[in-house]
Short mmCIF file of C-alpha atoms in Angstrom, two decimals:
data_model
loop_
_atom_site.label_atom_id
_atom_site.label_comp_id
_atom_site.label_asym_id
_atom_site.label_seq_id
_atom_site.Cartn_x
_atom_site.Cartn_y
_atom_site.Cartn_z
CA MET A 1 5.12 -79.46 -174.60
CA LYS A 2 2.92 -78.15 -177.39
CA ILE A 3 -0.50 -79.87 -177.34
CA ARG A 4 -2.56 -79.98 -180.50
CA HIS A 5 -6.29 -79.52 -180.07
CA ALA A 6 -7.16 -81.82 -182.90
CA ALA A 7 -6.26 -85.44 -182.68
CA SER A 8 -4.97 -87.37 -185.68
CA ALA A 9 -7.05 -90.07 -187.36
CA ALA A 10 -4.96 -92.79 -185.58
CA ALA A 11 -5.32 -91.16 -182.15
CA LEU A 12 -8.99 -90.63 -182.67
CA ALA A 13 -9.56 -94.24 -183.82
CA VAL A 14 -7.68 -95.58 -180.79
CA ALA A 15 -9.73 -93.29 -178.57
CA LEU A 16 -13.02 -94.31 -180.04
CA VAL A 17 -12.18 -98.09 -179.62
CA PHE A 18 -10.52 -98.03 -176.21
CA GLY A 19 -11.73 -94.84 -174.60
CA GLY A 20 -8.28 -93.25 -174.21
CA PRO A 21 -7.42 -89.57 -174.58
CA THR A 22 -7.75 -87.80 -177.96
CA LEU A 23 -5.30 -84.92 -177.39
CA ALA A 24 -1.79 -85.67 -178.56
CA SER A 25 1.63 -84.15 -179.15
CA PRO A 26 3.31 -84.91 -182.50
CA GLY A 27 5.49 -87.53 -180.78
CA SER A 28 2.70 -89.29 -179.04
CA ASP A 29 0.51 -89.19 -182.12
CA LEU A 30 3.30 -90.91 -184.06
CA LEU A 31 3.47 -93.59 -181.29
CA ASP A 32 -0.29 -94.13 -181.70
CA ARG A 33 0.12 -94.73 -185.45
CA ILE A 34 3.08 -97.06 -184.95
CA ALA A 35 1.06 -98.97 -182.34
CA VAL A 36 -1.85 -99.50 -184.66
CA ASP A 37 0.37 -100.85 -187.41
CA PHE A 38 2.23 -103.04 -184.83
CA VAL A 39 -0.97 -104.61 -183.69
CA ARG A 40 -2.02 -105.38 -187.32
CA MET A 41 1.43 -106.75 -188.12
CA THR A 42 1.36 -108.96 -185.05
CA LEU A 43 -2.06 -110.33 -185.89
CA GLU A 44 -0.94 -111.23 -189.34
CA ALA A 45 2.26 -112.86 -188.07
CA GLY A 46 -0.06 -114.86 -185.77
CA GLU A 47 -1.72 -116.24 -189.01
CA ARG A 48 1.70 -117.27 -190.24
CA GLU A 49 2.80 -119.02 -187.09
CA PRO A 50 0.25 -120.70 -184.73
CA GLY A 51 0.97 -119.56 -181.14
CA TYR A 52 2.68 -116.30 -182.10
CA VAL A 53 -0.25 -114.30 -180.52
CA ASP A 54 -0.88 -115.26 -177.00
CA ALA A 55 -3.80 -112.94 -176.42
CA TYR A 56 -5.70 -110.28 -178.18
CA TYR A 57 -8.64 -108.19 -177.11
CA GLY A 58 -8.62 -105.30 -179.56
CA PRO A 59 -11.02 -104.48 -182.44
CA ARG A 60 -12.62 -107.56 -184.00
CA GLU A 61 -12.37 -106.12 -187.49
CA TRP A 62 -8.53 -105.93 -187.19
CA GLN A 63 -8.44 -109.66 -186.32
CA ASP A 64 -10.84 -110.50 -189.11
CA SER A 65 -8.70 -108.49 -191.62
CA ALA A 66 -5.58 -110.38 -190.52
CA LYS A 67 -7.29 -113.79 -190.98
CA LEU A 68 -8.67 -112.75 -194.35
CA ALA A 69 -5.47 -111.53 -195.95
CA PRO A 70 -2.25 -111.85 -193.87
CA ARG A 71 0.83 -110.56 -195.63
CA PRO A 72 3.67 -112.92 -196.51
CA VAL A 73 6.46 -113.29 -193.91
CA SER A 74 8.86 -111.46 -196.19
CA VAL A 75 6.57 -108.44 -196.27
CA LEU A 76 5.96 -108.60 -192.48
CA ARG A 77 9.70 -108.48 -191.92
CA LYS A 78 9.99 -105.35 -193.92
CA GLU A 79 7.04 -103.93 -191.95
CA ALA A 80 8.79 -104.64 -188.70
CA ASP A 81 11.85 -102.88 -189.98
CA ARG A 82 9.83 -99.90 -191.15
CA LEU A 83 8.14 -99.55 -187.79
CA GLN A 84 11.47 -99.81 -185.96
CA MET A 85 13.02 -97.14 -188.05
CA LEU A 86 9.94 -94.98 -187.68
CA LEU A 87 9.94 -95.41 -183.92
CA ALA A 88 13.59 -94.29 -183.78
CA LYS A 89 12.43 -90.98 -185.35
CA VAL A 90 10.00 -90.21 -182.51
CA PRO A 91 11.67 -87.29 -180.67
CA ASP A 92 11.99 -87.87 -176.92
CA LYS A 93 11.61 -84.17 -176.36
CA ASP A 94 8.03 -84.39 -177.43
CA LEU A 95 7.26 -87.21 -174.94
CA THR A 96 6.47 -87.33 -171.28
CA ALA A 97 8.49 -89.71 -169.12
CA ASP A 98 5.58 -92.14 -169.28
CA GLN A 99 5.52 -91.95 -173.10
CA ARG A 100 9.30 -92.43 -173.28
CA ARG A 101 8.84 -95.75 -171.36
CA ARG A 102 6.08 -96.63 -173.88
CA LYS A 103 8.53 -95.95 -176.76
CA LEU A 104 11.20 -98.20 -175.09
CA PHE A 105 8.64 -100.97 -174.62
CA MET A 106 7.65 -100.85 -178.21
CA ARG A 107 11.19 -100.91 -179.37
CA GLY A 108 11.72 -104.15 -177.56
CA GLN A 109 8.52 -105.61 -178.93
CA LEU A 110 9.57 -104.62 -182.47
CA LYS A 111 13.02 -106.11 -182.07
CA ALA A 112 11.37 -109.36 -180.98
CA ALA A 113 9.12 -109.23 -184.04
CA GLN A 114 12.15 -108.74 -186.34
CA THR A 115 13.83 -111.68 -184.67
CA ARG A 116 10.91 -114.13 -184.67
CA LEU A 117 9.90 -113.29 -188.20
CA ALA A 118 13.48 -113.97 -189.33
CA MET A 119 13.32 -117.27 -187.53
CA ILE A 120 10.03 -118.17 -189.27
CA ALA A 121 11.77 -117.28 -192.55
CA GLY A 122 14.50 -119.79 -191.76
CA ASP A 123 17.29 -117.61 -190.29
CA LYS A 124 19.34 -119.40 -187.57
CA PHE A 125 20.54 -117.87 -184.32
CA SER A 126 22.62 -119.02 -181.48
CA PHE A 127 20.68 -119.74 -178.30
CA GLU A 128 22.06 -116.54 -176.70
CA ASP A 129 21.35 -114.33 -179.72
CA GLU A 130 17.81 -115.75 -180.11
CA ALA A 131 17.02 -115.17 -176.43
CA GLU A 132 18.40 -111.62 -176.51
CA GLY A 133 16.53 -110.76 -179.70
CA LEU A 134 13.21 -112.25 -178.50
CA PHE A 135 13.20 -111.41 -174.86
CA GLY A 136 15.66 -108.64 -174.37
CA VAL A 137 18.05 -110.48 -172.12
CA ARG A 138 21.27 -112.30 -173.05
CA PRO A 139 21.53 -115.41 -170.80
CA VAL A 140 24.76 -116.48 -169.25
CA LEU A 141 24.89 -120.27 -169.56
CA LYS A 142 26.76 -122.19 -166.84
CA PRO A 143 28.55 -125.49 -167.74
CA LEU A 144 26.63 -128.41 -166.40
CA LYS A 145 29.43 -129.42 -164.18
CA ARG A 146 28.93 -126.27 -162.21
CA TYR A 147 25.79 -127.87 -160.81
CA ASP A 148 27.61 -130.97 -159.51
CA PRO A 149 28.18 -129.44 -155.97
CA ILE A 150 24.46 -128.82 -155.77
CA LEU A 151 23.72 -132.38 -156.61
CA ALA A 152 26.24 -133.53 -154.02
CA ARG A 153 24.38 -131.64 -151.32
CA LEU A 154 21.00 -133.01 -152.48
CA ASP A 155 22.51 -136.51 -152.40
CA LYS A 156 22.96 -136.16 -148.68
CA ILE A 157 19.41 -135.00 -147.86
CA VAL A 158 17.34 -137.46 -150.12
CA PRO A 159 16.63 -140.70 -148.42
CA GLY A 160 17.76 -143.98 -149.94
CA LYS A 161 20.64 -145.23 -151.99
CA GLY A 162 21.47 -145.40 -155.69
CA ASP A 163 20.70 -142.92 -158.54
CA LEU A 164 19.76 -139.52 -157.06
CA ALA A 165 17.10 -138.75 -159.69
CA ALA A 166 15.40 -142.07 -159.12
CA ARG A 167 15.42 -141.42 -155.34
CA VAL A 168 14.05 -137.93 -155.75
CA ASP A 169 11.25 -139.30 -158.07
CA ALA A 170 10.37 -141.91 -155.46
CA PHE A 171 10.30 -139.42 -152.66
CA GLN A 172 8.21 -136.93 -154.61
CA ASN A 173 5.66 -139.59 -155.56
CA ARG A 174 4.54 -139.59 -152.02
CA TYR A 175 3.23 -136.07 -152.56
CA VAL A 176 1.08 -136.62 -155.73
CA ILE A 177 -2.42 -135.24 -155.43
CA PRO A 178 -4.88 -138.14 -156.02
CA THR A 179 -6.70 -137.70 -159.41
CA ASP A 180 -10.09 -137.38 -157.63
CA LYS A 181 -8.72 -134.64 -155.37
CA VAL A 182 -7.03 -132.46 -157.98
CA ASP A 183 -10.02 -130.22 -158.76
CA ALA A 184 -10.68 -129.36 -155.08
CA VAL A 185 -7.02 -128.84 -154.16
CA MET A 186 -6.32 -126.64 -157.23
CA LYS A 187 -9.39 -124.48 -156.59
CA ALA A 188 -8.46 -124.10 -152.97
CA GLY A 189 -4.90 -123.09 -153.94
CA ILE A 190 -6.04 -120.48 -156.51
CA ALA A 191 -8.59 -119.02 -154.05
CA ALA A 192 -5.74 -118.59 -151.49
CA CYS A 193 -3.57 -116.91 -154.05
CA LYS A 194 -6.32 -114.55 -154.94
CA ALA A 195 -7.06 -113.72 -151.30
CA LYS A 196 -3.33 -112.94 -150.72
CA THR A 197 -3.29 -110.68 -153.80
CA GLU A 198 -6.39 -108.86 -152.97
CA GLU A 199 -4.91 -107.81 -149.55
CA HIS A 200 -2.50 -105.63 -151.52
CA LEU A 201 -3.82 -104.98 -155.08
CA LYS A 202 -7.19 -103.63 -156.29
CA LEU A 203 -8.22 -105.92 -159.07
CA PRO A 204 -10.45 -104.80 -161.98
CA THR A 205 -14.13 -105.08 -161.21
CA GLY A 206 -15.64 -108.28 -162.58
CA GLU A 207 -12.40 -110.10 -163.09
CA ARG A 208 -12.64 -113.89 -163.11
CA PHE A 209 -11.24 -117.02 -164.54
CA ASP A 210 -12.48 -120.47 -165.60
CA LEU A 211 -10.51 -123.59 -164.72
CA GLU A 212 -10.04 -126.52 -167.14
CA PHE A 213 -8.06 -129.69 -167.00
CA VAL A 214 -6.40 -130.83 -170.20
CA THR A 215 -3.99 -133.42 -171.58
CA LYS A 216 -1.31 -133.73 -174.36
CA LYS A 217 0.26 -130.39 -173.89
CA PRO A 218 4.03 -129.52 -173.55
CA TRP A 219 3.38 -127.25 -170.51
CA SER A 220 2.05 -127.83 -167.01
CA GLY A 221 -0.32 -124.91 -166.89
CA TYR A 222 -1.40 -122.08 -169.23
CA ASN A 223 -3.34 -118.85 -168.85
CA TRP A 224 -5.38 -117.85 -171.90
CA TYR A 225 -6.37 -114.30 -171.39
CA LYS A 226 -9.68 -113.45 -173.06
CA GLY A 227 -9.96 -109.68 -172.36
CA ASP A 228 -12.37 -107.81 -170.03
CA ALA A 229 -10.38 -109.14 -167.10
CA LYS A 230 -11.31 -112.77 -167.82
CA SER A 231 -9.02 -115.78 -168.28
CA LEU A 232 -9.18 -119.47 -169.04
CA ILE A 233 -6.68 -121.29 -166.82
CA GLN A 234 -5.75 -124.80 -168.05
CA ILE A 235 -3.88 -127.42 -166.00
CA ASN A 236 -2.19 -130.31 -167.79
CA THR A 237 -2.78 -133.66 -166.11
CA ASP A 238 -0.45 -135.74 -168.37
CA LEU A 239 1.95 -136.20 -165.45
CA PRO A 240 1.34 -136.53 -161.70
CA ILE A 241 0.60 -133.17 -160.02
CA TYR A 242 2.49 -132.64 -156.76
CA ILE A 243 0.94 -130.88 -153.84
CA SER A 244 3.32 -127.98 -154.16
CA ARG A 245 1.92 -127.17 -157.63
CA ALA A 246 -1.45 -125.98 -156.26
CA LEU A 247 -0.14 -122.74 -154.97
CA ASP A 248 2.59 -122.56 -157.64
CA LEU A 249 0.16 -122.70 -160.52
CA GLY A 250 -2.57 -120.68 -158.61
CA CYS A 251 -0.18 -117.83 -158.16
CA HIS A 252 1.69 -118.18 -161.45
CA GLU A 253 -1.32 -118.59 -163.85
CA GLY A 254 -3.66 -116.53 -161.69
CA TYR A 255 -2.86 -114.25 -158.72
CA PRO A 256 -0.69 -112.18 -158.89
CA GLY A 257 0.63 -113.82 -162.07
CA HIS A 258 -0.59 -113.90 -165.61
CA HIS A 259 -4.24 -113.18 -164.97
CA VAL A 260 -3.56 -110.16 -162.93
CA LEU A 261 -0.81 -108.83 -165.20
CA ASN A 262 -3.05 -109.02 -168.29
CA ALA A 263 -5.98 -107.52 -166.54
CA LEU A 264 -4.08 -104.59 -165.12
CA LEU A 265 -2.38 -103.91 -168.50
CA GLU A 266 -5.81 -103.91 -170.16
CA GLN A 267 -7.30 -101.63 -167.62
CA LYS A 268 -4.43 -99.18 -167.01
CA LEU A 269 -2.92 -98.95 -170.45
CA THR A 270 -5.28 -100.08 -173.16
CA LYS A 271 -8.49 -98.74 -171.70
CA GLU A 272 -7.32 -95.76 -169.61
CA LYS A 273 -4.52 -94.52 -171.83
CA GLY A 274 -5.62 -95.89 -175.15
CA TRP A 275 -2.26 -97.61 -175.76
CA VAL A 276 -3.40 -100.03 -178.42
CA GLU A 277 -0.18 -102.05 -178.58
CA PHE A 278 -1.12 -103.62 -175.24
CA SER A 279 -4.25 -105.08 -176.71
CA VAL A 280 -2.13 -107.80 -178.33
CA TYR A 281 0.41 -110.03 -176.58
CA PRO A 282 2.99 -111.58 -178.90
CA LEU A 283 4.33 -114.60 -177.03
CA TYR A 284 7.91 -114.25 -178.27
CA SER A 285 8.69 -110.84 -176.84
CA PRO A 286 10.13 -109.15 -173.75
CA GLN A 287 6.58 -108.96 -172.43
CA SER A 288 6.95 -112.71 -171.78
CA PHE A 289 10.16 -112.15 -169.80
CA ILE A 290 8.22 -109.82 -167.56
CA ALA A 291 5.20 -112.12 -167.47
CA GLU A 292 6.99 -115.27 -166.53
CA GLY A 293 9.42 -113.72 -164.19
CA SER A 294 6.70 -111.84 -162.27
CA ALA A 295 4.48 -114.93 -162.19
CA ASN A 296 7.19 -117.06 -160.78
CA PHE A 297 8.18 -114.55 -158.21
CA GLY A 298 4.54 -113.88 -157.43
CA ILE A 299 4.47 -117.17 -155.60
CA GLU A 300 7.20 -116.06 -153.20
CA LEU A 301 5.61 -112.66 -152.84
CA ALA A 302 2.21 -113.97 -151.90
CA PHE A 303 3.58 -116.71 -149.65
CA PRO A 304 6.95 -115.49 -148.24
CA GLY A 305 9.19 -117.59 -146.03
CA LYS A 306 7.47 -120.56 -144.47
CA SER A 307 3.98 -119.38 -145.06
CA LYS A 308 3.62 -121.35 -148.20
CA THR A 309 4.39 -124.65 -146.54
CA ALA A 310 2.28 -123.67 -143.51
CA PHE A 311 -0.77 -123.06 -145.68
CA GLU A 312 -0.21 -126.34 -147.59
CA GLN A 313 0.20 -128.25 -144.45
CA GLU A 314 -2.91 -126.85 -142.77
CA ARG A 315 -5.26 -126.56 -145.79
CA LEU A 316 -4.15 -128.50 -148.80
CA TYR A 317 -2.52 -131.71 -147.45
CA PRO A 318 -5.78 -132.67 -145.67
CA LEU A 319 -7.76 -131.88 -148.86
CA ALA A 320 -5.48 -134.10 -150.83
CA GLY A 321 -5.47 -136.88 -148.25
CA LEU A 322 -1.69 -136.48 -147.71
CA ASP A 323 0.11 -136.65 -144.33
CA PRO A 324 0.66 -133.00 -143.16
CA LYS A 325 3.39 -134.08 -140.76
CA THR A 326 5.66 -134.71 -143.82
CA ALA A 327 5.19 -131.23 -145.44
CA GLN A 328 8.41 -129.74 -144.14
CA ALA A 329 10.47 -132.63 -145.65
CA PHE A 330 8.92 -132.05 -149.09
CA ASP A 331 9.46 -128.31 -148.84
CA ALA A 332 13.11 -128.80 -147.97
CA LEU A 333 13.59 -130.83 -151.12
CA GLN A 334 11.82 -128.21 -153.27
CA GLN A 335 13.93 -125.47 -151.85
CA ALA A 336 17.19 -127.41 -152.49
CA LYS A 337 16.11 -128.20 -156.07
CA ALA A 338 15.54 -124.58 -156.84
CA ALA A 339 19.26 -123.98 -157.06
CA LEU A 340 19.24 -126.30 -160.16
CA SER A 341 16.68 -124.26 -162.13
CA SER A 342 18.98 -122.65 -164.62
CA SER A 343 20.63 -125.92 -165.61
CA GLY A 344 17.69 -126.36 -167.99
CA ASN A 345 18.87 -123.31 -169.94
CA THR A 346 22.12 -124.95 -170.63
CA VAL A 347 20.52 -128.25 -171.62
CA ALA A 348 18.19 -126.32 -173.98
CA ALA A 349 21.13 -124.55 -175.60
CA LEU A 350 23.06 -127.68 -176.13
CA TYR A 351 20.09 -129.60 -177.50
CA LEU A 352 18.85 -126.89 -179.85
CA SER A 353 22.35 -126.35 -181.26
CA GLY A 354 22.67 -130.05 -182.05
CA ARG A 355 25.37 -130.65 -179.41
CA MET A 356 23.12 -133.09 -177.53
CA THR A 357 20.79 -135.74 -178.93
CA LYS A 358 17.21 -135.89 -177.69
CA GLU A 359 18.06 -138.86 -175.43
CA GLN A 360 21.13 -137.09 -174.11
CA ALA A 361 18.94 -134.03 -173.28
CA VAL A 362 16.50 -136.23 -171.46
CA GLN A 363 19.28 -137.78 -169.44
CA ALA A 364 20.77 -134.43 -168.69
CA LEU A 365 17.44 -133.08 -167.42
CA MET A 366 17.03 -136.16 -165.25
CA LYS A 367 20.48 -135.71 -163.79
CA TYR A 368 20.72 -131.96 -163.41
CA SER A 369 17.09 -130.87 -163.01
CA LEU A 370 16.07 -134.03 -161.22
CA TYR A 371 13.06 -134.76 -163.49
CA SER A 372 11.51 -138.15 -163.68
CA ARG A 373 11.92 -139.68 -167.16
CA GLY A 374 8.41 -138.65 -168.03
CA GLY A 375 8.96 -135.17 -166.72
CA ALA A 376 12.24 -134.85 -168.63
CA GLU A 377 10.61 -136.00 -171.87
CA LYS A 378 7.82 -133.47 -171.32
CA ARG A 379 10.47 -130.80 -170.74
CA VAL A 380 12.28 -131.58 -174.03
CA SER A 381 8.93 -131.35 -175.73
CA PHE A 382 8.63 -127.87 -174.25
CA ILE A 383 12.11 -126.90 -175.39
CA GLU A 384 11.36 -128.12 -178.87
CA THR A 385 8.23 -126.02 -179.03
CA TYR A 386 9.27 -122.82 -177.23
CA ARG A 387 13.11 -122.94 -177.54
CA SER A 388 14.89 -120.03 -175.67
CA TYR A 389 11.63 -119.19 -173.92
CA VAL A 390 12.93 -121.29 -171.02
CA ILE A 391 15.13 -118.40 -169.76
CA ASN A 392 12.05 -116.34 -168.88
CA TYR A 393 11.18 -118.54 -165.87
CA ASN A 394 14.45 -118.57 -163.94
CA ILE A 395 16.31 -115.48 -165.15
CA GLY A 396 13.10 -113.62 -165.24
CA GLN A 397 12.27 -114.64 -161.71
CA ASP A 398 15.65 -113.72 -160.35
CA MET A 399 15.55 -110.21 -162.01
CA VAL A 400 11.95 -109.56 -160.82
CA ARG A 401 12.88 -110.64 -157.31
CA ALA A 402 15.91 -108.35 -157.11
CA HIS A 403 13.84 -105.47 -158.56
CA VAL A 404 10.98 -105.88 -156.15
CA LEU A 405 13.15 -106.49 -153.05
CA ARG A 406 15.10 -103.26 -153.70
CA ALA A 407 11.82 -101.31 -153.20
CA GLY A 408 12.01 -101.91 -149.45
CA LYS A 409 11.73 -104.45 -146.66
CA THR A 410 8.02 -104.13 -145.97
CA ASP A 411 5.27 -106.14 -147.64
CA ASP A 412 3.55 -102.86 -148.63
CA ALA A 413 6.59 -101.46 -150.47
CA ARG A 414 7.21 -104.76 -152.27
CA TRP A 415 3.60 -105.11 -153.42
CA LYS A 416 3.49 -101.60 -154.64
CA ALA A 417 6.73 -102.24 -156.68
CA MET A 418 4.98 -105.40 -158.11
CA GLU A 419 1.89 -103.49 -158.93
CA ARG A 420 3.93 -100.87 -160.91
CA LEU A 421 5.80 -103.68 -162.72
CA LEU A 422 2.43 -105.35 -163.61
CA SER A 423 0.58 -102.25 -164.74
CA GLU A 424 3.23 -100.14 -166.52
CA PRO A 425 5.21 -100.62 -169.79
CA THR A 426 8.00 -102.50 -167.97
CA THR A 427 11.06 -103.80 -169.94
CA PRO A 428 13.86 -106.14 -168.75
CA ALA A 429 16.17 -103.14 -168.69
CA ASP A 430 13.77 -101.47 -166.08
CA LEU A 431 14.45 -104.53 -163.83
CA ALA A 432 18.20 -104.05 -163.91
CA ARG A 433 18.09 -100.34 -162.93
#
């Protein structure tokens, strides 16, 4: 590879801001220029659609410029097309293997931008086309009747008679964390997730998070990454919080989930390599498929087998004032319900296409996902807000799990695979290889 001794203006600007290298090949130099324009375009799109940008920790002046004069959506669509065509012209022969992965990652991010900007402009997509355009994976939707055998098995293990969803709701209500215990239980859960993660991963120096309880949100938990390895983790208390959610949310939003992923990407790619495109996180992109899938699988990786229930039984049940002797029964129900997780994709597709009314969607989620009515209504609100994003949780988890387990049978091999996934420009296609 021919290395030029003078960096371009784009490469130099990136290096000055993020501390990355200044020497570049023609191909990597072009990637740098595309990356800068991608970040600017994404920030402006975020001014056109609230929630489009999930996190940003790049130059303040770029954000100020986007707020001051965001281009119209029609112009941003042309910009996304231009950048995609320019990216296609970057010769692979001028790139290292690492840089080729960077190029593939950017191609997926730009495809997502093209899709989302088209949606903002009013274009309509099928559920499958939308999901593939935004997240890089085409979901296979199962007819709801395919879940009936799972419900039949659950019907036999849930105590009581009558409607299954009502019985499940009544059973789960025994495991709600009392309001005055939620803070202590959640903090203990997050601390345990962090300790498990630190046994295998070296976290950036000074990383930390703040915990906040909120209401009136369509989600149960959210990580707002602030940059410099710091996050705000919010927990929604609109609905009862079950004891199982302490470790679920602690791992998913924190360790080794969203907080760790963002902190490692910032350290390894933005700061060390100067890859500026990782300073912005567009929510509707393949990056979310990796983020949600790894965050969900991170629970299982940190607490494999029966270790999750054992920790809850020993540490969290007493903190919450719940009977530890019943922990195994609650875990058995949660494990059985997991087989229903993808039913929500089908319900979302039917509802968003107009083939289900809102009430029918609520009823379907109560039947096939075994939500309480309040939980089903909250889930419909999530679907209305985030649409095909729902595939990232279950399909993403399945693909991340398969990818990590292929790395080997030992904890060390699996955590190393997870670390690479979290700190490299990983795409959904990488998970399938």
